[in-house]
Tab-separated table of C-alpha atoms in Angstrom:
chain	number	residue	atom	x	y	z
A	1	MET	CA	113.115	119.669	99.553
A	2	ARG	CA	109.553	118.545	100.243
A	3	VAL	CA	106.379	118.847	98.234
A	4	LYS	CA	103.424	120.356	100.186
A	5	LYS	CA	99.668	120.102	99.483
A	6	LEU	CA	99.932	118.026	96.297
A	7	THR	CA	96.470	117.185	94.973
A	8	ILE	CA	95.649	114.593	92.295
A	9	THR	CA	91.886	114.258	91.678
A	10	GLY	CA	89.464	113.384	88.950
A	11	LYS	CA	88.118	110.319	87.081
A	12	GLY	CA	91.203	109.662	84.961
A	13	THR	CA	93.143	106.406	84.691
A	14	LEU	CA	96.869	105.746	85.084
A	15	ASP	CA	97.485	102.601	82.943
A	16	GLY	CA	100.824	101.002	83.748
A	17	GLN	CA	100.557	98.520	80.860
A	18	GLY	CA	102.127	95.999	83.161
A	19	LYS	CA	101.105	92.948	81.079
A	20	ALA	CA	104.022	93.681	78.666
A	21	VAL	CA	106.601	93.132	81.414
A	22	TRP	CA	105.097	90.921	84.167
A	23	GLY	CA	106.761	87.919	82.498
A	24	LYS	CA	110.151	89.568	83.085
A	25	ASN	CA	109.615	89.873	86.848
A	26	SER	CA	112.209	87.566	88.465
A	27	CYS	CA	111.446	88.404	92.144
A	28	ALA	CA	109.854	84.963	92.766
A	29	LYS	CA	113.304	83.399	92.053
A	30	ASN	CA	115.844	86.082	92.776
A	31	TYR	CA	116.064	87.648	96.247
A	32	ASN	CA	117.779	90.737	94.788
A	33	CYS	CA	115.641	91.032	91.672
A	34	LYS	CA	115.485	94.077	89.455
A	35	ILE	CA	112.612	96.297	90.546
A	36	LEU	CA	110.174	97.316	87.849
A	37	PRO	CA	108.650	100.804	87.761
A	38	ASN	CA	105.792	101.857	90.051
A	39	SER	CA	102.883	103.737	88.526
A	40	LEU	CA	102.359	106.602	91.035
A	41	VAL	CA	105.060	107.556	93.514
A	42	LEU	CA	104.761	110.085	96.363
A	43	ASP	CA	108.117	110.878	97.895
A	44	PHE	CA	108.737	113.514	100.603
A	45	CYS	CA	105.158	114.892	100.392
A	46	ASP	CA	103.218	116.680	103.158
A	47	ASP	CA	99.411	116.960	103.219
A	48	ALA	CA	98.799	115.245	99.845
A	49	LEU	CA	95.405	114.188	98.471
A	50	ILE	CA	94.811	111.404	95.909
A	51	GLU	CA	91.066	111.137	95.083
A	52	GLY	CA	88.764	109.583	92.526
A	53	ILE	CA	91.371	108.234	90.099
A	54	THR	CA	91.896	104.707	88.784
A	55	ILE	CA	95.302	103.046	88.718
A	56	LEU	CA	95.400	100.092	86.408
A	57	ASN	CA	97.812	97.236	85.605
A	58	SER	CA	100.988	98.611	87.174
A	59	LYS	CA	104.314	97.035	86.317
A	60	PHE	CA	105.089	96.878	90.089
A	61	PHE	CA	103.434	98.806	92.922
A	62	HIS	CA	100.458	100.890	91.838
A	63	LEU	CA	100.911	103.618	94.454
A	64	ASN	CA	104.054	103.932	96.517
A	65	ILE	CA	104.170	106.365	99.514
A	66	TYR	CA	107.620	107.091	100.970
A	67	GLU	CA	108.823	109.626	103.484
A	68	CYS	CA	105.478	111.382	103.558
A	69	HIS	CA	103.579	113.109	106.304
A	70	GLY	CA	99.849	113.499	105.914
A	71	VAL	CA	98.509	111.634	102.847
A	72	THR	CA	94.839	110.929	102.137
A	73	VAL	CA	93.808	108.379	99.530
A	74	LYS	CA	90.022	108.508	98.916
A	75	ASP	CA	87.672	106.787	96.532
A	76	VAL	CA	90.528	105.349	94.392
A	77	HIS	CA	90.179	102.210	92.251
A	78	VAL	CA	93.243	99.968	91.883
A	79	THR	CA	93.009	97.056	89.472
A	80	ALA	CA	95.296	94.311	88.139
A	81	PRO	CA	94.870	90.550	87.599
A	82	GLY	CA	95.063	88.365	90.615
A	83	ASP	CA	98.135	86.576	89.239
A	84	SER	CA	100.140	89.729	88.307
A	85	PRO	CA	103.402	89.670	90.277
A	86	ASN	CA	104.284	92.237	93.022
A	87	THR	CA	101.468	94.511	91.968
A	88	ASP	CA	100.741	95.875	95.490
A	89	GLY	CA	97.793	98.247	95.436
A	90	ILE	CA	99.182	100.775	97.926
A	91	HIS	CA	102.582	100.475	99.625
A	92	MET	CA	103.917	102.829	102.274
A	93	GLY	CA	107.161	103.168	104.250
A	94	ASP	CA	108.730	105.700	106.584
A	95	SER	CA	105.512	107.692	106.475
A	96	SER	CA	103.055	109.058	109.073
A	97	LYS	CA	99.418	110.155	109.152
A	98	VAL	CA	98.373	108.162	106.088
A	99	THR	CA	94.546	107.807	105.635
A	100	ILE	CA	93.024	105.448	103.089
A	101	ILE	CA	89.273	105.473	102.801
A	102	ASP	CA	86.461	104.191	100.518
A	103	THR	CA	88.937	102.587	98.129
A	104	LYS	CA	88.584	99.389	96.016
A	105	ILE	CA	91.707	97.326	95.384
A	106	ALA	CA	92.000	94.126	93.285
A	107	VAL	CA	95.575	93.164	92.557
A	108	GLY	CA	98.128	90.302	92.445
A	109	ASP	CA	99.890	91.086	95.754
A	110	ASP	CA	99.071	92.948	98.930
A	111	CYS	CA	96.078	95.242	98.595
A	112	ILE	CA	97.806	97.486	101.098
A	113	SER	CA	101.308	96.877	102.448
A	114	ILE	CA	102.368	98.884	105.472
A	115	GLY	CA	106.155	98.825	105.495
A	116	PRO	CA	108.810	99.717	108.121
A	117	GLY	CA	108.671	103.209	109.580
A	118	SER	CA	104.912	103.608	109.120
A	119	THR	CA	103.065	105.320	111.964
A	120	ASP	CA	99.597	106.737	112.541
A	121	VAL	CA	97.914	104.939	109.660
A	122	ASN	CA	94.109	104.766	109.368
A	123	ILE	CA	92.381	102.512	106.846
A	124	SER	CA	88.611	102.276	106.516
A	125	GLY	CA	85.964	101.400	103.939
A	126	VAL	CA	88.463	99.456	101.795
A	127	THR	CA	87.350	96.435	99.626
A	128	CYS	CA	90.222	94.057	98.969
A	129	GLY	CA	90.210	91.155	96.523
A	130	PRO	CA	91.712	89.524	94.712
A	131	GLY	CA	94.965	90.183	96.474
A	132	HIS	CA	97.057	89.121	99.438
A	133	GLY	CA	95.181	91.195	102.040
A	134	ILE	CA	96.108	94.249	104.103
A	135	SER	CA	99.586	93.475	105.499
A	136	VAL	CA	101.925	95.042	108.021
A	137	GLY	CA	105.221	94.138	106.495
A	138	SER	CA	107.074	92.478	105.381
A	139	LEU	CA	109.398	93.518	108.187
A	140	GLY	CA	113.046	92.697	108.787
A	141	ARG	CA	114.313	92.269	105.173
A	142	TYR	CA	116.758	95.241	105.382
A	143	LYS	CA	119.039	96.509	108.041
A	144	ASP	CA	118.023	99.377	110.266
A	145	GLU	CA	114.336	99.387	109.527
A	146	LYS	CA	112.149	101.573	111.765
A	147	ASP	CA	109.301	100.528	114.011
A	148	VAL	CA	105.633	100.293	112.848
A	149	THR	CA	103.049	101.661	115.303
A	150	ASP	CA	99.494	103.057	115.560
A	151	ILE	CA	97.986	101.137	112.641
A	152	HIS	CA	94.170	100.986	112.526
A	153	VAL	CA	92.117	99.060	110.041
A	154	LYS	CA	88.295	99.101	110.274
A	155	ASN	CA	85.090	98.654	108.312
A	156	CYS	CA	86.709	96.747	105.482
A	157	LEU	CA	85.615	93.898	103.235
A	158	PHE	CA	87.910	91.115	102.004
A	159	LYS	CA	86.473	89.236	99.029
A	160	GLY	CA	88.278	86.187	97.671
A	161	SER	CA	91.693	87.408	98.799
A	162	THR	CA	94.403	84.890	99.812
A	163	ASN	CA	94.801	86.616	103.183
A	164	GLY	CA	92.749	89.063	105.233
A	165	VAL	CA	94.582	91.015	107.900
A	166	ARG	CA	98.211	90.008	108.138
A	167	ILE	CA	101.460	90.870	109.946
A	168	LYS	CA	104.577	89.331	108.368
A	169	SER	CA	108.251	89.369	109.247
A	170	TYR	CA	111.250	87.647	107.784
A	171	GLU	CA	112.751	84.787	109.802
A	172	ASP	CA	116.216	86.120	108.935
A	173	ALA	CA	115.454	89.681	110.020
A	174	LYS	CA	118.499	91.916	109.738
A	175	SER	CA	117.891	94.350	112.611
A	176	PRO	CA	115.644	94.645	115.660
A	177	LEU	CA	112.339	96.430	115.264
A	178	THR	CA	108.847	96.436	116.771
A	179	ALA	CA	105.281	96.351	115.368
A	180	SER	CA	102.822	97.524	118.010
A	181	LYS	CA	99.480	99.265	118.653
A	182	ILE	CA	97.739	97.639	115.720
A	183	SER	CA	93.938	97.209	115.607
A	184	TYR	CA	91.524	95.528	113.214
A	185	GLU	CA	87.845	96.162	113.792
A	186	ASN	CA	84.539	95.491	112.000
A	187	ILE	CA	85.989	93.341	109.224
A	188	GLU	CA	84.020	91.111	106.927
A	189	MET	CA	85.660	88.081	105.318
A	190	ASP	CA	84.073	86.550	102.171
A	191	ASP	CA	85.735	83.317	100.910
A	192	VAL	CA	89.222	84.427	102.138
A	193	GLY	CA	92.180	81.977	102.439
A	194	TYR	CA	93.730	82.978	105.775
A	195	PRO	CA	91.531	85.676	107.356
A	196	ILE	CA	93.721	86.419	110.413
A	197	ILE	CA	97.425	85.743	110.197
A	198	ILE	CA	100.605	86.693	112.012
A	199	ASP	CA	103.616	85.067	110.316
A	200	GLN	CA	107.000	85.563	111.918
A	201	LYS	CA	108.598	82.941	109.657
A	202	TYR	CA	107.770	84.724	106.464
A	203	CYS	CA	109.946	83.530	103.614
A	204	PRO	CA	108.358	84.064	100.223
A	205	ASN	CA	109.082	81.430	97.677
A	206	LYS	CA	111.747	80.020	100.063
A	207	ILE	CA	114.400	82.328	98.716
A	208	CYS	CA	115.407	83.912	101.975
A	209	THR	CA	118.109	82.624	104.321
A	210	SER	CA	116.682	80.792	107.308
A	211	LYS	CA	118.467	81.646	110.519
A	212	GLY	CA	115.846	81.134	113.162
A	213	ASP	CA	112.481	82.782	113.430
A	214	SER	CA	112.236	86.595	113.534
A	215	ALA	CA	114.102	86.757	116.844
A	216	ARG	CA	114.713	90.444	116.116
A	217	VAL	CA	111.152	91.403	115.364
A	218	THR	CA	108.732	92.122	118.219
A	219	VAL	CA	104.952	91.982	117.653
A	220	LYS	CA	102.842	93.242	120.447
A	221	ASP	CA	99.601	95.037	121.433
A	222	VAL	CA	97.417	93.806	118.517
A	223	THR	CA	93.648	93.850	118.699
A	224	PHE	CA	91.240	91.859	116.514
A	225	LYS	CA	87.566	92.848	117.099
A	226	ASN	CA	84.303	91.930	115.376
A	227	ILE	CA	85.771	89.960	112.481
A	228	THR	CA	83.211	87.745	110.789
A	229	GLY	CA	82.602	85.775	107.599
A	230	THR	CA	83.918	82.734	105.737
A	231	CYS	CA	87.247	81.224	104.717
A	232	ASN	CA	88.141	78.657	102.064
A	233	LEU	CA	90.948	77.088	104.121
A	234	PRO	CA	90.422	75.534	107.540
A	235	GLU	CA	92.787	77.877	109.426
A	236	SER	CA	90.599	80.867	110.182
A	237	VAL	CA	93.185	82.154	112.672
A	238	SER	CA	96.979	81.599	112.248
A	239	LEU	CA	99.245	83.175	114.869
A	240	LEU	CA	102.637	81.855	114.078
A	241	CYS	CA	104.984	83.728	116.387
A	242	SER	CA	108.653	83.349	117.319
A	243	ASP	CA	109.706	81.143	120.135
A	244	LYS	CA	112.496	83.640	120.997
A	245	LYS	CA	110.116	86.649	120.880
A	246	PRO	CA	106.504	85.456	121.378
A	247	CYS	CA	103.704	87.796	120.340
A	248	GLU	CA	102.420	89.681	123.404
A	249	GLY	CA	99.261	91.553	124.219
A	250	LEU	CA	97.093	89.971	121.474
A	251	SER	CA	93.357	90.529	122.026
A	252	MET	CA	90.550	88.781	120.148
A	253	ASP	CA	86.963	89.928	120.642
A	254	ASP	CA	83.897	88.694	118.716
A	255	ILE	CA	85.647	86.548	116.078
A	256	LYS	CA	83.276	84.400	114.099
A	257	ILE	CA	84.739	82.970	110.919
A	258	GLU	CA	83.557	79.666	109.347
A	259	TYR	CA	85.346	77.356	106.943
A	260	THR	CA	83.104	76.622	104.007
A	261	GLY	CA	84.798	73.415	102.822
A	262	LYS	CA	83.586	69.917	103.653
A	263	ASN	CA	86.862	68.050	104.181
A	264	ASN	CA	87.887	69.667	107.455
A	265	LYS	CA	86.692	71.879	110.321
A	266	THR	CA	87.337	75.508	111.169
A	267	MET	CA	90.410	75.819	113.419
A	268	ALA	CA	92.899	78.209	114.997
A	269	VAL	CA	96.588	77.427	114.712
A	270	CYS	CA	98.708	79.333	117.176
A	271	THR	CA	102.297	79.070	118.351
A	272	ASN	CA	104.084	81.304	120.905
A	273	ALA	CA	101.161	83.750	121.045
A	274	LYS	CA	99.848	85.265	124.268
A	275	VAL	CA	96.192	85.841	123.498
A	276	THR	CA	93.258	87.156	125.507
A	277	ALA	CA	89.913	86.110	123.963
A	278	LYS	CA	86.308	87.203	124.552
A	279	GLY	CA	83.220	86.367	122.521
A	280	VAL	CA	85.230	84.159	120.155
A	281	ASP	CA	83.756	80.979	118.583
A	282	LYS	CA	85.404	77.903	119.957
A	283	ALA	CA	86.659	77.046	116.455
A	284	ASN	CA	88.405	80.408	116.194
A	285	THR	CA	90.073	80.186	119.683
A	286	CYS	CA	93.703	79.589	120.173
A	287	SER	CA	94.566	76.764	122.491
A	288	ALA	CA	98.251	77.664	122.585
């Protein structure tokens, strides 16, 4: 059974009261940790609308979208401390036609995480920070995950987040899958750690089993266009791709990000990435 045309609107607040249990979250140490409750869950929904509400201090994910087709999240505020564990703002998986617009997210994990099986996702007008950025992934943690495709992020602001736009896949991926047709356009970075990052050796807290480097995950056809601003770490661009499955079809156009520190210079760090660049500052250009 599916739920059709669910609407949740208004100025109310869902308070997850997560502070009471964040200390019991063992996911940083235990690969198979016990998952704490999410605040708002949409499962098997078609044409749903979430508008105007505030979701506060979730125990785990603030909003989780699973097996849905046609979800709009508009003018929503998501807030939790920057050090609260696994408090993703919005997570989605195995869902299509998801639109997130004019939403402010400040959390302790990914502002938005786009999991396996996500297709036709449009994100615009989002402010992220603190948080870990807008991430495709993580990919490859579980067996038989589905591809991620047609993901578009534009007109967003990252403010003090640890990452900006990110694609991450486990280096011990369990099954083959592909992330493709992904675009990031008109993005402003304000004091971000790693503004642009593809990480195919993702291994949080070093608790996964290292067996290579995402040889089963393909990343291709990714566009970065008109991304500007500042970073607080020297690596404005980090494209860390697999030697067995290099990233293909990467395009960078008008990238101008400056490191604000004094002890180093702005740089791009790239491995196994096939990049076409145009209008990119020399400091943001991959030499690999």
